[in-house]
Amino acid sequence: MADRNTTGEDLTFRLATQSDYDAVMSISEGVYEGRDYLPAFYRSFVDDPDVIVFLALVGSQVVGLRASKITENGTAFIVKAARVAPDWRGQGIDGRLSLHQDEWMRQNRPTVKYKRSTAFSLATGVVESMNKKMRYIFGMPFIEYQCGPGLWWRQDPAQLAQLEPTGLPDVVPLQDADDDFCTAVQKWLPAGACGGYDGKPVILVDWDPYTLSPTNLKRLQANNTIYTLNHEGESSLSLSNTYLSPTVRILCVQIYSKDFPTVLKHLLRHLKDTSHTYRSDVLCVGVFVPQCELDDTIHDLCKQTLQMEQVHPPKAQALVYESEM
């Protein structure tokens, strides 16, 4: 049975296929000012049995999309992407897609007990909508800068070593994380990170909320570079991934540590890795840290020392929401 949007048009819903790629890209044109992640991930979303991608259609025209990933051993899902065609925005289509998705989850994934989503604090309309529909859990500072390949450290990434703090060991690839490691890292998470449905600690990984657990860290290693640093009995954690958007290469870095020197040590390693591999790409670097007091310091590092171009003003945050099914 067809649903209706606010203008009375009949809406139908179906699962997306690979052949819908062009139609989906057409409704996503211009999203995130050319830094949209969906072109890089759409095909893998459709192929992943744990990612459910629904389309909304008026007749045969694709007018909306919702993609969600089943997580936490089948007990939760996270909203990975939501799109509405420009000419159809403001007509309730995403809300209808959300209701259809939730009902499908209840019928086809009965073990799912709650859903999680994120919003950018500067997207005020989205935040207002989320505050009405879901429960706010916590926020993390999000710092984003862009640079071309001509900067001094892009041309010779080894020069980043001169910025490294003294007295700290190198960051090293994470091997087998256990419960003790997760407990050690948990103390660096934002306030409220354990305030979700199940009371377990939650981390952000490229805007997606996951429970901090050995199982999830092992799964995340498939698509992320993960480092740790152990010093004076304290453990820290960082994760990054990189992909091409329509206009720039995106590098997304999350760092969970106690202070700026350890944050800096982690960040420089991820910048060095990416610059070595992608020397000629324009790079957009997004950094998530749990401590609000580090926001200004990291902005100064990116703008003054690394000489990158600021994308968003200070005090921007990634906001995490949750609701029960």
PDB file of N, CA and C in Angstrom, residues 123-211:
ATOM      1  N   ALA A 123      24.041  22.140  12.071  1.00  0.00           N
ATOM      2  CA  ALA A 123      22.844  21.895  11.259  1.00  0.00           C
ATOM      3  C   ALA A 123      21.629  22.034  12.173  1.00  0.00           C
ATOM      4  N   THR A 124      21.251  23.267  12.459  1.00  0.00           N
ATOM      5  CA  THR A 124      20.274  23.536  13.512  1.00  0.00           C
ATOM      6  C   THR A 124      18.913  22.899  13.245  1.00  0.00           C
ATOM      7  N   GLY A 125      18.487  22.871  11.989  1.00  0.00           N
ATOM      8  CA  GLY A 125      17.201  22.260  11.679  1.00  0.00           C
ATOM      9  C   GLY A 125      17.189  20.775  11.983  1.00  0.00           C
ATOM     10  N   VAL A 126      18.275  20.096  11.628  1.00  0.00           N
ATOM     11  CA  VAL A 126      18.384  18.663  11.910  1.00  0.00           C
ATOM     12  C   VAL A 126      18.421  18.428  13.413  1.00  0.00           C
ATOM     13  N   VAL A 127      19.173  19.248  14.132  1.00  0.00           N
ATOM     14  CA  VAL A 127      19.281  19.091  15.585  1.00  0.00           C
ATOM     15  C   VAL A 127      17.922  19.286  16.252  1.00  0.00           C
ATOM     16  N   GLU A 128      17.169  20.285  15.817  1.00  0.00           N
ATOM     17  CA  GLU A 128      15.835  20.506  16.387  1.00  0.00           C
ATOM     18  C   GLU A 128      14.939  19.293  16.166  1.00  0.00           C
ATOM     19  N   SER A 129      15.006  18.726  14.971  1.00  0.00           N
ATOM     20  CA  SER A 129      14.195  17.548  14.667  1.00  0.00           C
ATOM     21  C   SER A 129      14.624  16.351  15.513  1.00  0.00           C
ATOM     22  N   MET A 130      15.933  16.154  15.647  1.00  0.00           N
ATOM     23  CA  MET A 130      16.435  15.028  16.434  1.00  0.00           C
ATOM     24  C   MET A 130      16.039  15.162  17.901  1.00  0.00           C
ATOM     25  N   ASN A 131      16.088  16.378  18.426  1.00  0.00           N
ATOM     26  CA  ASN A 131      15.732  16.583  19.830  1.00  0.00           C
ATOM     27  C   ASN A 131      14.274  16.233  20.110  1.00  0.00           C
ATOM     28  N   LYS A 132      13.429  16.319  19.098  1.00  0.00           N
ATOM     29  CA  LYS A 132      12.019  15.976  19.261  1.00  0.00           C
ATOM     30  C   LYS A 132      11.782  14.470  19.167  1.00  0.00           C
ATOM     31  N   LYS A 133      12.608  13.781  18.383  1.00  0.00           N
ATOM     32  CA  LYS A 133      12.345  12.379  18.077  1.00  0.00           C
ATOM     33  C   LYS A 133      13.175  11.397  18.892  1.00  0.00           C
ATOM     34  N   MET A 134      14.372  11.822  19.332  1.00  0.00           N
ATOM     35  CA  MET A 134      15.296  10.909  19.985  1.00  0.00           C
ATOM     36  C   MET A 134      15.869  11.559  21.239  1.00  0.00           C
ATOM     37  N   ARG A 135      16.561  10.765  22.031  1.00  0.00           N
ATOM     38  CA  ARG A 135      17.151  11.253  23.274  1.00  0.00           C
ATOM     39  C   ARG A 135      18.627  11.574  23.055  1.00  0.00           C
ATOM     40  N   TYR A 136      19.022  12.788  23.418  1.00  0.00           N
ATOM     41  CA  TYR A 136      20.422  13.195  23.301  1.00  0.00           C
ATOM     42  C   TYR A 136      21.256  12.445  24.335  1.00  0.00           C
ATOM     43  N   ILE A 137      22.404  11.898  23.888  1.00  0.00           N
ATOM     44  CA  ILE A 137      23.277  11.140  24.781  1.00  0.00           C
ATOM     45  C   ILE A 137      24.533  11.936  25.138  1.00  0.00           C
ATOM     46  N   PHE A 138      25.299  12.340  24.124  1.00  0.00           N
ATOM     47  CA  PHE A 138      26.508  13.122  24.392  1.00  0.00           C
ATOM     48  C   PHE A 138      26.974  13.798  23.109  1.00  0.00           C
ATOM     49  N   GLY A 139      27.934  14.718  23.264  1.00  0.00           N
ATOM     50  CA  GLY A 139      28.531  15.394  22.121  1.00  0.00           C
ATOM     51  C   GLY A 139      30.043  15.342  22.195  1.00  0.00           C
ATOM     52  N   MET A 140      30.686  15.486  21.030  1.00  0.00           N
ATOM     53  CA  MET A 140      32.146  15.530  20.943  1.00  0.00           C
ATOM     54  C   MET A 140      32.562  16.673  20.040  1.00  0.00           C
ATOM     55  N   PRO A 141      33.588  17.439  20.423  1.00  0.00           N
ATOM     56  CA  PRO A 141      34.115  18.461  19.520  1.00  0.00           C
ATOM     57  C   PRO A 141      34.523  17.860  18.177  1.00  0.00           C
ATOM     58  N   PHE A 142      34.201  18.590  17.111  1.00  0.00           N
ATOM     59  CA  PHE A 142      34.557  18.168  15.757  1.00  0.00           C
ATOM     60  C   PHE A 142      35.272  19.328  15.081  1.00  0.00           C
ATOM     61  N   ILE A 143      36.519  19.098  14.705  1.00  0.00           N
ATOM     62  CA  ILE A 143      37.366  20.119  14.086  1.00  0.00           C
ATOM     63  C   ILE A 143      37.658  19.679  12.660  1.00  0.00           C
ATOM     64  N   GLU A 144      37.407  20.555  11.674  1.00  0.00           N
ATOM     65  CA  GLU A 144      37.590  20.160  10.275  1.00  0.00           C
ATOM     66  C   GLU A 144      38.366  21.231   9.513  1.00  0.00           C
ATOM     67  N   TYR A 145      39.423  20.784   8.833  1.00  0.00           N
ATOM     68  CA  TYR A 145      40.280  21.669   8.042  1.00  0.00           C
ATOM     69  C   TYR A 145      40.614  21.003   6.708  1.00  0.00           C
ATOM     70  N   GLN A 146      40.995  21.826   5.743  1.00  0.00           N
ATOM     71  CA  GLN A 146      41.285  21.341   4.396  1.00  0.00           C
ATOM     72  C   GLN A 146      42.624  21.901   3.925  1.00  0.00           C
ATOM     73  N   CYS A 147      43.323  21.124   3.096  1.00  0.00           N
ATOM     74  CA  CYS A 147      44.605  21.599   2.572  1.00  0.00           C
ATOM     75  C   CYS A 147      44.927  20.916   1.252  1.00  0.00           C
ATOM     76  N   GLY A 148      45.721  21.595   0.445  1.00  0.00           N
ATOM     77  CA  GLY A 148      46.196  21.031  -0.804  1.00  0.00           C
ATOM     78  C   GLY A 148      47.520  20.311  -0.619  1.00  0.00           C
ATOM     79  N   PRO A 149      48.044  19.729  -1.691  1.00  0.00           N
ATOM     80  CA  PRO A 149      49.285  18.952  -1.588  1.00  0.00           C
ATOM     81  C   PRO A 149      50.546  19.799  -1.519  1.00  0.00           C
ATOM     82  N   GLY A 150      50.425  21.128  -1.618  1.00  0.00           N
ATOM     83  CA  GLY A 150      51.615  21.966  -1.664  1.00  0.00           C
ATOM     84  C   GLY A 150      52.162  22.392  -0.321  1.00  0.00           C
ATOM     85  N   LEU A 151      51.466  22.095   0.777  1.00  0.00           N
ATOM     86  CA  LEU A 151      51.957  22.492   2.089  1.00  0.00           C
ATOM     87  C   LEU A 151      53.247  21.761   2.440  1.00  0.00           C
ATOM     88  N   TRP A 152      54.028  22.373   3.329  1.00  0.00           N
ATOM     89  CA  TRP A 152      55.344  21.827   3.670  1.00  0.00           C
ATOM     90  C   TRP A 152      55.274  20.394   4.172  1.00  0.00           C
ATOM     91  N   TRP A 153      54.296  20.081   4.994  1.00  0.00           N
ATOM     92  CA  TRP A 153      54.225  18.723   5.548  1.00  0.00           C
ATOM     93  C   TRP A 153      53.563  17.734   4.606  1.00  0.00           C
ATOM     94  N   ARG A 154      52.810  18.239   3.625  1.00  0.00           N
ATOM     95  CA  ARG A 154      52.253  17.343   2.614  1.00  0.00           C
ATOM     96  C   ARG A 154      53.341  16.924   1.631  1.00  0.00           C
ATOM     97  N   GLN A 155      54.239  17.845   1.296  1.00  0.00           N
ATOM     98  CA  GLN A 155      55.320  17.515   0.373  1.00  0.00           C
ATOM     99  C   GLN A 155      56.354  16.592   1.012  1.00  0.00           C
ATOM    100  N   ASP A 156      56.553  16.746   2.309  1.00  0.00           N
ATOM    101  CA  ASP A 156      57.517  15.902   3.024  1.00  0.00           C
ATOM    102  C   ASP A 156      56.936  15.549   4.392  1.00  0.00           C
ATOM    103  N   PRO A 157      56.105  14.498   4.452  1.00  0.00           N
ATOM    104  CA  PRO A 157      55.443  14.141   5.715  1.00  0.00           C
ATOM    105  C   PRO A 157      56.406  13.865   6.864  1.00  0.00           C
ATOM    106  N   ALA A 158      57.651  13.509   6.547  1.00  0.00           N
ATOM    107  CA  ALA A 158      58.622  13.241   7.612  1.00  0.00           C
ATOM    108  C   ALA A 158      58.865  14.482   8.471  1.00  0.00           C
ATOM    109  N   GLN A 159      58.601  15.668   7.914  1.00  0.00           N
ATOM    110  CA  GLN A 159      58.812  16.894   8.680  1.00  0.00           C
ATOM    111  C   GLN A 159      57.837  17.037   9.847  1.00  0.00           C
ATOM    112  N   LEU A 160      56.767  16.266   9.836  1.00  0.00           N
ATOM    113  CA  LEU A 160      55.834  16.313  10.961  1.00  0.00           C
ATOM    114  C   LEU A 160      56.499  15.874  12.266  1.00  0.00           C
ATOM    115  N   ALA A 161      57.605  15.146  12.151  1.00  0.00           N
ATOM    116  CA  ALA A 161      58.296  14.664  13.352  1.00  0.00           C
ATOM    117  C   ALA A 161      58.754  15.815  14.245  1.00  0.00           C
ATOM    118  N   GLN A 162      59.019  16.980  13.642  1.00  0.00           N
ATOM    119  CA  GLN A 162      59.495  18.114  14.440  1.00  0.00           C
ATOM    120  C   GLN A 162      58.415  18.657  15.378  1.00  0.00           C
ATOM    121  N   LEU A 163      57.157  18.279  15.136  1.00  0.00           N
ATOM    122  CA  LEU A 163      56.060  18.740  15.983  1.00  0.00           C
ATOM    123  C   LEU A 163      55.742  17.768  17.117  1.00  0.00           C
ATOM    124  N   GLU A 164      56.352  16.602  17.101  1.00  0.00           N
ATOM    125  CA  GLU A 164      55.998  15.585  18.087  1.00  0.00           C
ATOM    126  C   GLU A 164      56.438  15.989  19.493  1.00  0.00           C
ATOM    127  N   PRO A 165      55.579  15.753  20.474  1.00  0.00           N
ATOM    128  CA  PRO A 165      55.957  16.056  21.863  1.00  0.00           C
ATOM    129  C   PRO A 165      57.045  15.104  22.342  1.00  0.00           C
ATOM    130  N   THR A 166      57.879  15.578  23.231  1.00  0.00           N
ATOM    131  CA  THR A 166      58.956  14.745  23.757  1.00  0.00           C
ATOM    132  C   THR A 166      58.461  13.934  24.950  1.00  0.00           C
ATOM    133  N   GLY A 167      59.164  12.845  25.206  1.00  0.00           N
ATOM    134  CA  GLY A 167      58.876  12.047  26.392  1.00  0.00           C
ATOM    135  C   GLY A 167      57.771  11.029  26.232  1.00  0.00           C
ATOM    136  N   LEU A 168      57.225  10.890  25.018  1.00  0.00           N
ATOM    137  CA  LEU A 168      56.172   9.908  24.788  1.00  0.00           C
ATOM    138  C   LEU A 168      56.665   8.827  23.832  1.00  0.00           C
ATOM    139  N   PRO A 169      56.260   7.579  24.039  1.00  0.00           N
ATOM    140  CA  PRO A 169      56.612   6.523  23.087  1.00  0.00           C
ATOM    141  C   PRO A 169      55.817   6.693  21.798  1.00  0.00           C
ATOM    142  N   ASP A 170      56.181   5.924  20.785  1.00  0.00           N
ATOM    143  CA  ASP A 170      55.456   5.968  19.524  1.00  0.00           C
ATOM    144  C   ASP A 170      54.070   5.343  19.679  1.00  0.00           C
ATOM    145  N   VAL A 171      53.135   5.828  18.867  1.00  0.00           N
ATOM    146  CA  VAL A 171      51.873   5.106  18.752  1.00  0.00           C
ATOM    147  C   VAL A 171      52.137   3.857  17.922  1.00  0.00           C
ATOM    148  N   VAL A 172      51.423   2.795  18.233  1.00  0.00           N
ATOM    149  CA  VAL A 172      51.634   1.520  17.545  1.00  0.00           C
ATOM    150  C   VAL A 172      50.279   0.954  17.139  1.00  0.00           C
ATOM    151  N   PRO A 173      50.255   0.108  16.100  1.00  0.00           N
ATOM    152  CA  PRO A 173      48.983  -0.504  15.701  1.00  0.00           C
ATOM    153  C   PRO A 173      48.375  -1.307  16.844  1.00  0.00           C
ATOM    154  N   LEU A 174      47.078  -1.176  16.997  1.00  0.00           N
ATOM    155  CA  LEU A 174      46.378  -1.948  18.017  1.00  0.00           C
ATOM    156  C   LEU A 174      46.368  -3.414  17.610  1.00  0.00           C
ATOM    157  N   GLN A 175      46.733  -4.265  18.527  1.00  0.00           N
ATOM    158  CA  GLN A 175      46.701  -5.704  18.270  1.00  0.00           C
ATOM    159  C   GLN A 175      45.393  -6.271  18.819  1.00  0.00           C
ATOM    160  N   ASP A 176      45.461  -7.131  19.780  1.00  0.00           N
ATOM    161  CA  ASP A 176      44.249  -7.733  20.330  1.00  0.00           C
ATOM    162  C   ASP A 176      43.790  -6.949  21.554  1.00  0.00           C
ATOM    163  N   ALA A 177      42.758  -6.144  21.384  1.00  0.00           N
ATOM    164  CA  ALA A 177      42.207  -5.397  22.513  1.00  0.00           C
ATOM    165  C   ALA A 177      41.378  -6.330  23.385  1.00  0.00           C
ATOM    166  N   ASP A 178      41.490  -6.155  24.696  1.00  0.00           N
ATOM    167  CA  ASP A 178      40.693  -6.954  25.621  1.00  0.00           C
ATOM    168  C   ASP A 178      39.841  -6.029  26.484  1.00  0.00           C
ATOM    169  N   ASP A 179      39.102  -6.609  27.416  1.00  0.00           N
ATOM    170  CA  ASP A 179      38.228  -5.809  28.275  1.00  0.00           C
ATOM    171  C   ASP A 179      39.018  -4.810  29.113  1.00  0.00           C
ATOM    172  N   ASP A 180      40.210  -5.202  29.559  1.00  0.00           N
ATOM    173  CA  ASP A 180      41.020  -4.291  30.369  1.00  0.00           C
ATOM    174  C   ASP A 180      41.428  -3.060  29.562  1.00  0.00           C
ATOM    175  N   PHE A 181      41.769  -3.270  28.289  1.00  0.00           N
ATOM    176  CA  PHE A 181      42.132  -2.133  27.439  1.00  0.00           C
ATOM    177  C   PHE A 181      40.938  -1.191  27.275  1.00  0.00           C
ATOM    178  N   CYS A 182      39.770  -1.742  27.003  1.00  0.00           N
ATOM    179  CA  CYS A 182      38.577  -0.907  26.823  1.00  0.00           C
ATOM    180  C   CYS A 182      38.248  -0.136  28.095  1.00  0.00           C
ATOM    181  N   THR A 183      38.420  -0.766  29.241  1.00  0.00           N
ATOM    182  CA  THR A 183      38.186  -0.078  30.512  1.00  0.00           C
ATOM    183  C   THR A 183      39.170   1.069  30.697  1.00  0.00           C
ATOM    184  N   ALA A 184      40.429   0.854  30.281  1.00  0.00           N
ATOM    185  CA  ALA A 184      41.445   1.900  30.407  1.00  0.00           C
ATOM    186  C   ALA A 184      41.135   3.090  29.507  1.00  0.00           C
ATOM    187  N   VAL A 185      40.619   2.830  28.310  1.00  0.00           N
ATOM    188  CA  VAL A 185      40.296   3.908  27.370  1.00  0.00           C
ATOM    189  C   VAL A 185      39.004   4.614  27.763  1.00  0.00           C
ATOM    190  N   GLN A 186      38.107   3.896  28.398  1.00  0.00           N
ATOM    191  CA  GLN A 186      36.787   4.443  28.721  1.00  0.00           C
ATOM    192  C   GLN A 186      36.871   5.741  29.516  1.00  0.00           C
ATOM    193  N   LYS A 187      37.902   5.889  30.341  1.00  0.00           N
ATOM    194  CA  LYS A 187      38.000   7.081  31.185  1.00  0.00           C
ATOM    195  C   LYS A 187      38.196   8.360  30.375  1.00  0.00           C
ATOM    196  N   TRP A 188      38.587   8.226  29.086  1.00  0.00           N
ATOM    197  CA  TRP A 188      38.801   9.415  28.249  1.00  0.00           C
ATOM    198  C   TRP A 188      37.579   9.762  27.406  1.00  0.00           C
ATOM    199  N   LEU A 189      36.508   9.006  27.523  1.00  0.00           N
ATOM    200  CA  LEU A 189      35.321   9.273  26.715  1.00  0.00           C
ATOM    201  C   LEU A 189      34.572  10.494  27.245  1.00  0.00           C
ATOM    202  N   PRO A 190      33.746  11.116  26.397  1.00  0.00           N
ATOM    203  CA  PRO A 190      32.996  12.298  26.844  1.00  0.00           C
ATOM    204  C   PRO A 190      32.015  11.955  27.960  1.00  0.00           C
ATOM    205  N   ALA A 191      31.685  12.946  28.750  1.00  0.00           N
ATOM    206  CA  ALA A 191      30.639  12.773  29.750  1.00  0.00           C
ATOM    207  C   ALA A 191      29.343  12.382  29.043  1.00  0.00           C
ATOM    208  N   GLY A 192      28.668  11.387  29.559  1.00  0.00           N
ATOM    209  CA  GLY A 192      27.433  10.923  28.944  1.00  0.00           C
ATOM    210  C   GLY A 192      27.614   9.765  27.996  1.00  0.00           C
ATOM    211  N   ALA A 193      28.868   9.389  27.698  1.00  0.00           N
ATOM    212  CA  ALA A 193      29.107   8.318  26.725  1.00  0.00           C
ATOM    213  C   ALA A 193      28.617   6.961  27.209  1.00  0.00           C
ATOM    214  N   CYS A 194      28.343   6.835  28.499  1.00  0.00           N
ATOM    215  CA  CYS A 194      27.781   5.592  29.041  1.00  0.00           C
ATOM    216  C   CYS A 194      26.298   5.750  29.372  1.00  0.00           C
ATOM    217  N   GLY A 195      25.679   6.799  28.846  1.00  0.00           N
ATOM    218  CA  GLY A 195      24.298   7.091  29.203  1.00  0.00           C
ATOM    219  C   GLY A 195      23.265   6.547  28.247  1.00  0.00           C
ATOM    220  N   GLY A 196      23.655   5.583  27.420  1.00  0.00           N
ATOM    221  CA  GLY A 196      22.734   5.035  26.441  1.00  0.00           C
ATOM    222  C   GLY A 196      21.855   3.930  26.986  1.00  0.00           C
ATOM    223  N   TYR A 197      21.168   3.267  26.076  1.00  0.00           N
ATOM    224  CA  TYR A 197      20.172   2.245  26.400  1.00  0.00           C
ATOM    225  C   TYR A 197      20.734   1.144  27.289  1.00  0.00           C
ATOM    226  N   ASP A 198      21.946   0.668  26.962  1.00  0.00           N
ATOM    227  CA  ASP A 198      22.493  -0.467  27.697  1.00  0.00           C
ATOM    228  C   ASP A 198      23.533  -0.069  28.734  1.00  0.00           C
ATOM    229  N   GLY A 199      23.806   1.238  28.879  1.00  0.00           N
ATOM    230  CA  GLY A 199      24.748   1.698  29.883  1.00  0.00           C
ATOM    231  C   GLY A 199      26.201   1.434  29.566  1.00  0.00           C
ATOM    232  N   LYS A 200      26.495   0.975  28.350  1.00  0.00           N
ATOM    233  CA  LYS A 200      27.871   0.666  27.972  1.00  0.00           C
ATOM    234  C   LYS A 200      28.528   1.877  27.303  1.00  0.00           C
ATOM    235  N   PRO A 201      29.862   1.971  27.360  1.00  0.00           N
ATOM    236  CA  PRO A 201      30.553   3.129  26.774  1.00  0.00           C
ATOM    237  C   PRO A 201      30.447   3.132  25.255  1.00  0.00           C
ATOM    238  N   VAL A 202      30.247   4.326  24.692  1.00  0.00           N
ATOM    239  CA  VAL A 202      30.069   4.480  23.250  1.00  0.00           C
ATOM    240  C   VAL A 202      31.165   5.390  22.701  1.00  0.00           C
ATOM    241  N   ILE A 203      31.759   4.984  21.579  1.00  0.00           N
ATOM    242  CA  ILE A 203      32.720   5.820  20.866  1.00  0.00           C
ATOM    243  C   ILE A 203      32.143   6.182  19.502  1.00  0.00           C
ATOM    244  N   LEU A 204      32.650   7.269  18.935  1.00  0.00           N
ATOM    245  CA  LEU A 204      32.304   7.641  17.566  1.00  0.00           C
ATOM    246  C   LEU A 204      33.416   7.193  16.634  1.00  0.00           C
ATOM    247  N   VAL A 205      33.020   6.625  15.501  1.00  0.00           N
ATOM    248  CA  VAL A 205      33.961   6.227  14.462  1.00  0.00           C
ATOM    249  C   VAL A 205      33.403   6.743  13.140  1.00  0.00           C
ATOM    250  N   ASP A 206      33.992   7.820  12.622  1.00  0.00           N
ATOM    251  CA  ASP A 206      33.503   8.474  11.408  1.00  0.00           C
ATOM    252  C   ASP A 206      31.997   8.739  11.508  1.00  0.00           C
ATOM    253  N   TRP A 207      31.600   9.401  12.579  1.00  0.00           N
ATOM    254  CA  TRP A 207      30.223   9.818  12.848  1.00  0.00           C
ATOM    255  C   TRP A 207      29.311   8.676  13.283  1.00  0.00           C
ATOM    256  N   ASP A 208      29.793   7.451  13.307  1.00  0.00           N
ATOM    257  CA  ASP A 208      28.941   6.327  13.686  1.00  0.00           C
ATOM    258  C   ASP A 208      29.211   5.911  15.128  1.00  0.00           C
ATOM    259  N   PRO A 209      28.171   5.780  15.964  1.00  0.00           N
ATOM    260  CA  PRO A 209      28.358   5.370  17.354  1.00  0.00           C
ATOM    261  C   PRO A 209      28.408   3.848  17.509  1.00  0.00           C
ATOM    262  N   TYR A 210      29.447   3.384  18.193  1.00  0.00           N
ATOM    263  CA  TYR A 210      29.619   1.963  18.489  1.00  0.00           C
ATOM    264  C   TYR A 210      29.953   1.797  19.965  1.00  0.00           C
ATOM    265  N   THR A 211      29.505   0.704  20.543  1.00  0.00           N
ATOM    266  CA  THR A 211      29.938   0.360  21.890  1.00  0.00           C
ATOM    267  C   THR A 211      31.434   0.068  21.876  1.00  0.00           C
TER     268      THR A 211
END
